[in-house]
Amino acid sequence: MPVQVTSSVRLALMLALGASVAACGTFNDASRKFASAITPYKVEVVQGNVVTKQQVEALQQGMSRQQVKDVLGTPLLTSVFHADRWDYVFTIKRPGVAEQTRKFSVFFKEDALDRFEGDEMPSEEEFVASLTTAIKNPKVPVLEATPEQLAKHSSKPAAEGDAEAADAAKPDAPTGVRPSSYPPLETPAR
């Protein structure tokens, strides 16, 4: 083979190799952008007991353990080493939102409530308001039926002439009244 042809073939191969490497780099950038646009579903994790301001206000010194449990619920943490202390911890982890953690501890002396301490607890309304959804302005469907749709599903007859047909179809019950007994769910054995 002549030297010029061999040099040209080598040059063409080098250019093809360089183009393929450049294409791979572009492909990698495009695949990274595509992969970052598609994210896996992340589960919302809720753990513990929610303690509200109203529940804390209901606590009084001297309450029994059962009374405290009735107000706050079963404690998330109880320790064998600290039998006179109950800990209520609430954690919620949601994608795209800062993690919420609240802690509240109740201390007993001889099975009676001695004291309690913890984070400032939100009211029920404040807590519900803090639970935002991913959909900012959801489309709420119109929940109104047209008169035609209501007449179609109404138990009352639409016209006077239809009243006799409706009464004939339901001899046991007057129009619009449900029967007092229903047929058995299972067929009798034969």
C-alpha atoms as an extended CHARMM CRD file, in Angstrom:
* protein
*
       190  EXT
         1         1  MET       CA              0.0000000000        0.0000000000        0.0000000000  PROA      1               0.0000000000
         2         2  PRO       CA              1.2540000000        3.4480000000       -0.7290000000  PROA      2               0.0000000000
         3         3  VAL       CA              2.3210000000        5.6390000000        2.1750000000  PROA      3               0.0000000000
         4         4  GLN       CA             -0.2920000000        8.3000000000        1.3990000000  PROA      4               0.0000000000
         5         5  VAL       CA             -3.1620000000        5.8000000000        1.5620000000  PROA      5               0.0000000000
         6         6  THR       CA             -1.9070000000        4.3580000000        4.8600000000  PROA      6               0.0000000000
         7         7  SER       CA             -1.6120000000        7.8690000000        6.3590000000  PROA      7               0.0000000000
         8         8  SER       CA             -5.0990000000        8.7580000000        5.1340000000  PROA      8               0.0000000000
         9         9  VAL       CA             -6.5730000000        5.5710000000        6.6300000000  PROA      9               0.0000000000
        10        10  ARG       CA             -4.8160000000        6.2610000000        9.9400000000  PROA      10              0.0000000000
        11        11  LEU       CA             -6.0600000000        9.8500000000        9.9230000000  PROA      11              0.0000000000
        12        12  ALA       CA             -9.6400000000        8.7070000000        9.1650000000  PROA      12              0.0000000000
        13        13  LEU       CA             -9.5160000000        6.1370000000       11.9560000000  PROA      13              0.0000000000
        14        14  MET       CA             -8.1890000000        8.7210000000       14.4120000000  PROA      14              0.0000000000
        15        15  LEU       CA            -10.9280000000       11.1950000000       13.4420000000  PROA      15              0.0000000000
        16        16  ALA       CA            -13.5930000000        8.4640000000       13.7860000000  PROA      16              0.0000000000
        17        17  LEU       CA            -12.2180000000        7.4900000000       17.1950000000  PROA      17              0.0000000000
        18        18  GLY       CA            -12.2060000000       11.1360000000       18.3480000000  PROA      18              0.0000000000
        19        19  ALA       CA            -15.7770000000       11.6510000000       17.1140000000  PROA      19              0.0000000000
        20        20  SER       CA            -16.9850000000        8.5290000000       18.9080000000  PROA      20              0.0000000000
        21        21  VAL       CA            -15.3270000000        9.6360000000       22.1660000000  PROA      21              0.0000000000
        22        22  ALA       CA            -16.9330000000       13.0740000000       21.8280000000  PROA      22              0.0000000000
        23        23  ALA       CA            -20.3010000000       11.4490000000       21.1110000000  PROA      23              0.0000000000
        24        24  CYS       CA            -19.9530000000        9.3000000000       24.2320000000  PROA      24              0.0000000000
        25        25  GLY       CA            -19.3020000000       12.4000000000       26.3130000000  PROA      25              0.0000000000
        26        26  THR       CA            -22.3880000000       14.0970000000       24.8630000000  PROA      26              0.0000000000
        27        27  PHE       CA            -24.4000000000       10.9320000000       25.4350000000  PROA      27              0.0000000000
        28        28  ASN       CA            -23.2630000000       10.7950000000       29.0540000000  PROA      28              0.0000000000
        29        29  ASP       CA            -24.3170000000       14.4170000000       29.6320000000  PROA      29              0.0000000000
        30        30  ALA       CA            -27.6980000000       13.7620000000       28.0420000000  PROA      30              0.0000000000
        31        31  SER       CA            -28.1970000000       10.5760000000       30.0480000000  PROA      31              0.0000000000
        32        32  ARG       CA            -27.2810000000       12.3970000000       33.2800000000  PROA      32              0.0000000000
        33        33  LYS       CA            -29.8110000000       15.1420000000       32.5270000000  PROA      33              0.0000000000
        34        34  PHE       CA            -32.4510000000       12.5300000000       31.7040000000  PROA      34              0.0000000000
        35        35  ALA       CA            -31.7030000000       10.5210000000       34.8450000000  PROA      35              0.0000000000
        36        36  SER       CA            -31.8560000000       13.6200000000       37.0400000000  PROA      36              0.0000000000
        37        37  ALA       CA            -35.2740000000       14.4870000000       35.5900000000  PROA      37              0.0000000000
        38        38  ILE       CA            -36.6370000000       11.0600000000       36.5200000000  PROA      38              0.0000000000
        39        39  THR       CA            -36.4690000000       10.3900000000       40.2460000000  PROA      39              0.0000000000
        40        40  PRO       CA            -37.6920000000        7.3490000000       42.1030000000  PROA      40              0.0000000000
        41        41  TYR       CA            -40.7440000000        7.6160000000       44.3430000000  PROA      41              0.0000000000
        42        42  LYS       CA            -39.7490000000        8.3700000000       47.9240000000  PROA      42              0.0000000000
        43        43  VAL       CA            -42.1040000000        7.2510000000       50.6440000000  PROA      43              0.0000000000
        44        44  GLU       CA            -43.2810000000        9.6630000000       53.2910000000  PROA      44              0.0000000000
        45        45  VAL       CA            -42.1370000000        8.2550000000       56.6370000000  PROA      45              0.0000000000
        46        46  VAL       CA            -44.1510000000        9.0940000000       59.7460000000  PROA      46              0.0000000000
        47        47  GLN       CA            -43.0470000000        7.6870000000       63.0930000000  PROA      47              0.0000000000
        48        48  GLY       CA            -44.1340000000        8.2550000000       66.6570000000  PROA      48              0.0000000000
        49        49  ASN       CA            -46.9150000000       10.0410000000       68.4990000000  PROA      49              0.0000000000
        50        50  VAL       CA            -48.1050000000       13.5260000000       67.6540000000  PROA      50              0.0000000000
        51        51  VAL       CA            -48.4630000000       15.5300000000       70.8640000000  PROA      51              0.0000000000
        52        52  THR       CA            -50.4000000000       18.7670000000       70.4860000000  PROA      52              0.0000000000
        53        53  LYS       CA            -50.6530000000       21.8960000000       72.6070000000  PROA      53              0.0000000000
        54        54  GLN       CA            -54.1800000000       20.9090000000       73.6520000000  PROA      54              0.0000000000
        55        55  GLN       CA            -52.9270000000       17.5500000000       74.9720000000  PROA      55              0.0000000000
        56        56  VAL       CA            -50.1230000000       19.2110000000       76.9580000000  PROA      56              0.0000000000
        57        57  GLU       CA            -52.6350000000       21.6470000000       78.4760000000  PROA      57              0.0000000000
        58        58  ALA       CA            -54.7860000000       18.6830000000       79.5870000000  PROA      58              0.0000000000
        59        59  LEU       CA            -51.9340000000       17.2300000000       81.6970000000  PROA      59              0.0000000000
        60        60  GLN       CA            -52.0390000000       17.9200000000       85.4550000000  PROA      60              0.0000000000
        61        61  GLN       CA            -49.6610000000       17.0030000000       88.2280000000  PROA      61              0.0000000000
        62        62  GLY       CA            -50.7910000000       13.9430000000       90.1540000000  PROA      62              0.0000000000
        63        63  MET       CA            -52.4400000000       12.1860000000       87.1940000000  PROA      63              0.0000000000
        64        64  SER       CA            -52.0010000000        8.4070000000       87.1320000000  PROA      64              0.0000000000
        65        65  ARG       CA            -50.0400000000        6.6460000000       84.3890000000  PROA      65              0.0000000000
        66        66  GLN       CA            -53.2830000000        5.4330000000       82.8210000000  PROA      66              0.0000000000
        67        67  GLN       CA            -54.7120000000        8.9590000000       82.7450000000  PROA      67              0.0000000000
        68        68  VAL       CA            -51.5360000000       10.2460000000       81.0480000000  PROA      68              0.0000000000
        69        69  LYS       CA            -51.7380000000        7.3850000000       78.5500000000  PROA      69              0.0000000000
        70        70  ASP       CA            -55.3860000000        8.2880000000       77.8710000000  PROA      70              0.0000000000
        71        71  VAL       CA            -54.3850000000       11.8870000000       77.0950000000  PROA      71              0.0000000000
        72        72  LEU       CA            -51.1150000000       11.3620000000       75.1730000000  PROA      72              0.0000000000
        73        73  GLY       CA            -51.3610000000        7.7800000000       73.9520000000  PROA      73              0.0000000000
        74        74  THR       CA            -48.8560000000        4.9770000000       74.4020000000  PROA      74              0.0000000000
        75        75  PRO       CA            -45.3040000000        6.3360000000       74.6940000000  PROA      75              0.0000000000
        76        76  LEU       CA            -42.9000000000        5.6060000000       71.8640000000  PROA      76              0.0000000000
        77        77  LEU       CA            -39.9700000000        5.0280000000       74.2300000000  PROA      77              0.0000000000
        78        78  THR       CA            -39.9690000000        3.4460000000       77.6620000000  PROA      78              0.0000000000
        79        79  SER       CA            -36.7850000000        2.3390000000       79.3480000000  PROA      79              0.0000000000
        80        80  VAL       CA            -36.1480000000       -0.4160000000       81.8560000000  PROA      80              0.0000000000
        81        81  PHE       CA            -33.5010000000        1.8010000000       83.4210000000  PROA      81              0.0000000000
        82        82  HSD       CA            -35.7730000000        4.8660000000       83.6160000000  PROA      82              0.0000000000
        83        83  ALA       CA            -39.1400000000        3.3880000000       84.5970000000  PROA      83              0.0000000000
        84        84  ASP       CA            -40.4140000000        6.7810000000       85.7810000000  PROA      84              0.0000000000
        85        85  ARG       CA            -39.9140000000        8.4590000000       82.3930000000  PROA      85              0.0000000000
        86        86  TRP       CA            -41.9410000000        8.1820000000       79.1920000000  PROA      86              0.0000000000
        87        87  ASP       CA            -40.7250000000        9.7550000000       75.9530000000  PROA      87              0.0000000000
        88        88  TYR       CA            -42.9850000000       10.7790000000       73.1040000000  PROA      88              0.0000000000
        89        89  VAL       CA            -41.1250000000       11.3910000000       69.8440000000  PROA      89              0.0000000000
        90        90  PHE       CA            -42.6560000000       12.3230000000       66.5090000000  PROA      90              0.0000000000
        91        91  THR       CA            -40.7050000000       12.3610000000       63.2400000000  PROA      91              0.0000000000
        92        92  ILE       CA            -41.9440000000       12.9400000000       59.7160000000  PROA      92              0.0000000000
        93        93  LYS       CA            -39.6770000000       12.6860000000       56.6690000000  PROA      93              0.0000000000
        94        94  ARG       CA            -41.0010000000       13.8460000000       53.3190000000  PROA      94              0.0000000000
        95        95  PRO       CA            -39.1770000000       14.3870000000       50.0600000000  PROA      95              0.0000000000
        96        96  GLY       CA            -38.4520000000       18.0390000000       49.3710000000  PROA      96              0.0000000000
        97        97  VAL       CA            -39.4410000000       19.1910000000       52.8750000000  PROA      97              0.0000000000
        98        98  ALA       CA            -37.2770000000       19.6510000000       55.9630000000  PROA      98              0.0000000000
        99        99  GLU       CA            -37.5740000000       16.8120000000       58.4700000000  PROA      99              0.0000000000
       100       100  GLN       CA            -39.8500000000       17.5390000000       61.4300000000  PROA      100             0.0000000000
       101       101  THR       CA            -38.9330000000       16.1260000000       64.8530000000  PROA      101             0.0000000000
       102       102  ARG       CA            -40.6630000000       16.8960000000       68.1460000000  PROA      102             0.0000000000
       103       103  LYS       CA            -39.8170000000       15.4260000000       71.5650000000  PROA      103             0.0000000000
       104       104  PHE       CA            -41.8330000000       15.4100000000       74.7730000000  PROA      104             0.0000000000
       105       105  SER       CA            -40.9930000000       13.6650000000       78.0680000000  PROA      105             0.0000000000
       106       106  VAL       CA            -43.2450000000       12.8440000000       81.0150000000  PROA      106             0.0000000000
       107       107  PHE       CA            -41.8080000000       12.0960000000       84.4790000000  PROA      107             0.0000000000
       108       108  PHE       CA            -43.5640000000       10.1510000000       87.2320000000  PROA      108             0.0000000000
       109       109  LYS       CA            -42.9710000000        9.9390000000       90.9740000000  PROA      109             0.0000000000
       110       110  GLU       CA            -44.5610000000        6.9070000000       92.6350000000  PROA      110             0.0000000000
       111       111  ASP       CA            -46.9190000000        6.3090000000       89.6780000000  PROA      111             0.0000000000
       112       112  ALA       CA            -48.2270000000        9.9040000000       89.6980000000  PROA      112             0.0000000000
       113       113  LEU       CA            -47.3400000000       12.5860000000       87.1350000000  PROA      113             0.0000000000
       114       114  ASP       CA            -44.5810000000       14.7550000000       88.6110000000  PROA      114             0.0000000000
       115       115  ARG       CA            -43.5280000000       16.9820000000       85.6820000000  PROA      115             0.0000000000
       116       116  PHE       CA            -43.2300000000       17.1270000000       81.9010000000  PROA      116             0.0000000000
       117       117  GLU       CA            -40.9270000000       18.8910000000       79.4570000000  PROA      117             0.0000000000
       118       118  GLY       CA            -40.1350000000       19.0280000000       75.7660000000  PROA      118             0.0000000000
       119       119  ASP       CA            -40.3180000000       21.0190000000       72.5810000000  PROA      119             0.0000000000
       120       120  GLU       CA            -43.0230000000       23.6130000000       72.0980000000  PROA      120             0.0000000000
       121       121  MET       CA            -45.9280000000       21.6570000000       70.6650000000  PROA      121             0.0000000000
       122       122  PRO       CA            -48.1340000000       23.0010000000       67.8830000000  PROA      122             0.0000000000
       123       123  SER       CA            -51.8950000000       23.1990000000       68.1250000000  PROA      123             0.0000000000
       124       124  GLU       CA            -53.8690000000       20.6960000000       66.0760000000  PROA      124             0.0000000000
       125       125  GLU       CA            -54.6190000000       23.3720000000       63.4640000000  PROA      125             0.0000000000
       126       126  GLU       CA            -50.9600000000       24.4110000000       63.2120000000  PROA      126             0.0000000000
       127       127  PHE       CA            -49.8440000000       20.8020000000       62.8460000000  PROA      127             0.0000000000
       128       128  VAL       CA            -52.3420000000       20.0570000000       60.0800000000  PROA      128             0.0000000000
       129       129  ALA       CA            -51.3390000000       23.2810000000       58.2970000000  PROA      129             0.0000000000
       130       130  SER       CA            -47.6790000000       22.2060000000       58.4090000000  PROA      130             0.0000000000
       131       131  LEU       CA            -48.5070000000       19.0570000000       56.4630000000  PROA      131             0.0000000000
       132       132  THR       CA            -48.3420000000       20.5590000000       53.0070000000  PROA      132             0.0000000000
       133       133  THR       CA            -48.9830000000       18.4760000000       49.9270000000  PROA      133             0.0000000000
       134       134  ALA       CA            -46.9250000000       18.3920000000       46.7400000000  PROA      134             0.0000000000
       135       135  ILE       CA            -49.9030000000       19.6690000000       44.7350000000  PROA      135             0.0000000000
       136       136  LYS       CA            -50.1800000000       23.3780000000       45.4480000000  PROA      136             0.0000000000
       137       137  ASN       CA            -53.5370000000       24.0860000000       43.7900000000  PROA      137             0.0000000000
       138       138  PRO       CA            -55.3440000000       20.8130000000       43.1690000000  PROA      138             0.0000000000
       139       139  LYS       CA            -58.2930000000       20.8590000000       40.7840000000  PROA      139             0.0000000000
       140       140  VAL       CA            -61.3860000000       20.0650000000       42.7910000000  PROA      140             0.0000000000
       141       141  PRO       CA            -64.1500000000       18.4990000000       40.7030000000  PROA      141             0.0000000000
       142       142  VAL       CA            -67.5790000000       20.0820000000       40.7200000000  PROA      142             0.0000000000
       143       143  LEU       CA            -69.7830000000       18.0130000000       42.9990000000  PROA      143             0.0000000000
       144       144  GLU       CA            -73.1460000000       19.0750000000       41.6420000000  PROA      144             0.0000000000
       145       145  ALA       CA            -75.4890000000       16.8770000000       39.6890000000  PROA      145             0.0000000000
       146       146  THR       CA            -77.7860000000       18.1510000000       36.9840000000  PROA      146             0.0000000000
       147       147  PRO       CA            -81.5610000000       17.6810000000       37.4640000000  PROA      147             0.0000000000
       148       148  GLU       CA            -81.4820000000       15.0170000000       34.7300000000  PROA      148             0.0000000000
       149       149  GLN       CA            -78.8010000000       13.0400000000       36.6040000000  PROA      149             0.0000000000
       150       150  LEU       CA            -80.7650000000       13.3170000000       39.8470000000  PROA      150             0.0000000000
       151       151  ALA       CA            -83.9990000000       12.1560000000       38.1680000000  PROA      151             0.0000000000
       152       152  LYS       CA            -82.1520000000        9.1860000000       36.6690000000  PROA      152             0.0000000000
       153       153  HSD       CA            -81.0170000000        7.9610000000       40.1060000000  PROA      153             0.0000000000
       154       154  SER       CA            -83.9730000000        9.1420000000       42.1720000000  PROA      154             0.0000000000
       155       155  SER       CA            -86.0550000000        6.5930000000       44.0910000000  PROA      155             0.0000000000
       156       156  LYS       CA            -89.1640000000        8.7390000000       43.6220000000  PROA      156             0.0000000000
       157       157  PRO       CA            -91.0930000000        8.4380000000       40.3420000000  PROA      157             0.0000000000
       158       158  ALA       CA            -90.6230000000       11.2950000000       37.8990000000  PROA      158             0.0000000000
       159       159  ALA       CA            -94.2760000000       11.6830000000       36.8690000000  PROA      159             0.0000000000
       160       160  GLU       CA            -97.7810000000       10.8560000000       38.1690000000  PROA      160             0.0000000000
       161       161  GLY       CA            -98.3170000000        8.0680000000       35.6170000000  PROA      161             0.0000000000
       162       162  ASP       CA            -95.0800000000        6.3670000000       36.7200000000  PROA      162             0.0000000000
       163       163  ALA       CA            -96.2230000000        6.1750000000       40.3690000000  PROA      163             0.0000000000
       164       164  GLU       CA            -98.4530000000        3.1640000000       39.6920000000  PROA      164             0.0000000000
       165       165  ALA       CA            -95.6400000000        1.3410000000       37.8780000000  PROA      165             0.0000000000
       166       166  ALA       CA            -93.2360000000        2.0910000000       40.7240000000  PROA      166             0.0000000000
       167       167  ASP       CA            -95.7390000000        0.8620000000       43.3380000000  PROA      167             0.0000000000
       168       168  ALA       CA            -96.3710000000       -2.3140000000       41.3240000000  PROA      168             0.0000000000
       169       169  ALA       CA            -92.6320000000       -2.9930000000       41.1740000000  PROA      169             0.0000000000
       170       170  LYS       CA            -92.3530000000       -2.5930000000       44.9830000000  PROA      170             0.0000000000
       171       171  PRO       CA            -95.4410000000       -4.1680000000       46.5110000000  PROA      171             0.0000000000
       172       172  ASP       CA            -93.8860000000       -4.5990000000       49.9950000000  PROA      172             0.0000000000
       173       173  ALA       CA            -92.6120000000       -1.0600000000       50.5320000000  PROA      173             0.0000000000
       174       174  PRO       CA            -94.0840000000        2.3670000000       49.8610000000  PROA      174             0.0000000000
       175       175  THR       CA            -92.2570000000        4.6180000000       47.4140000000  PROA      175             0.0000000000
       176       176  GLY       CA            -88.9560000000        5.9860000000       48.7940000000  PROA      176             0.0000000000
       177       177  VAL       CA            -88.9710000000        3.7440000000       51.9180000000  PROA      177             0.0000000000
       178       178  ARG       CA            -86.4840000000        0.9170000000       52.3560000000  PROA      178             0.0000000000
       179       179  PRO       CA            -87.7840000000       -2.4900000000       53.3740000000  PROA      179             0.0000000000
       180       180  SER       CA            -87.3250000000       -3.3940000000       57.0370000000  PROA      180             0.0000000000
       181       181  SER       CA            -85.8490000000       -6.8220000000       56.2890000000  PROA      181             0.0000000000
       182       182  TYR       CA            -83.5490000000       -8.0230000000       53.5660000000  PROA      182             0.0000000000
       183       183  PRO       CA            -83.2820000000      -11.4540000000       51.9640000000  PROA      183             0.0000000000
       184       184  PRO       CA            -80.5880000000      -13.7640000000       53.3790000000  PROA      184             0.0000000000
       185       185  LEU       CA            -77.0700000000      -13.3740000000       51.9780000000  PROA      185             0.0000000000
       186       186  GLU       CA            -76.5950000000      -17.1150000000       51.4780000000  PROA      186             0.0000000000
       187       187  THR       CA            -78.9420000000      -19.3760000000       49.5740000000  PROA      187             0.0000000000
       188       188  PRO       CA            -80.4820000000      -22.1460000000       51.6680000000  PROA      188             0.0000000000
       189       189  ALA       CA            -78.9150000000      -25.6180000000       51.3380000000  PROA      189             0.0000000000
       190       190  ARG       CA            -80.8870000000      -27.9560000000       49.0990000000  PROA      190             0.0000000000
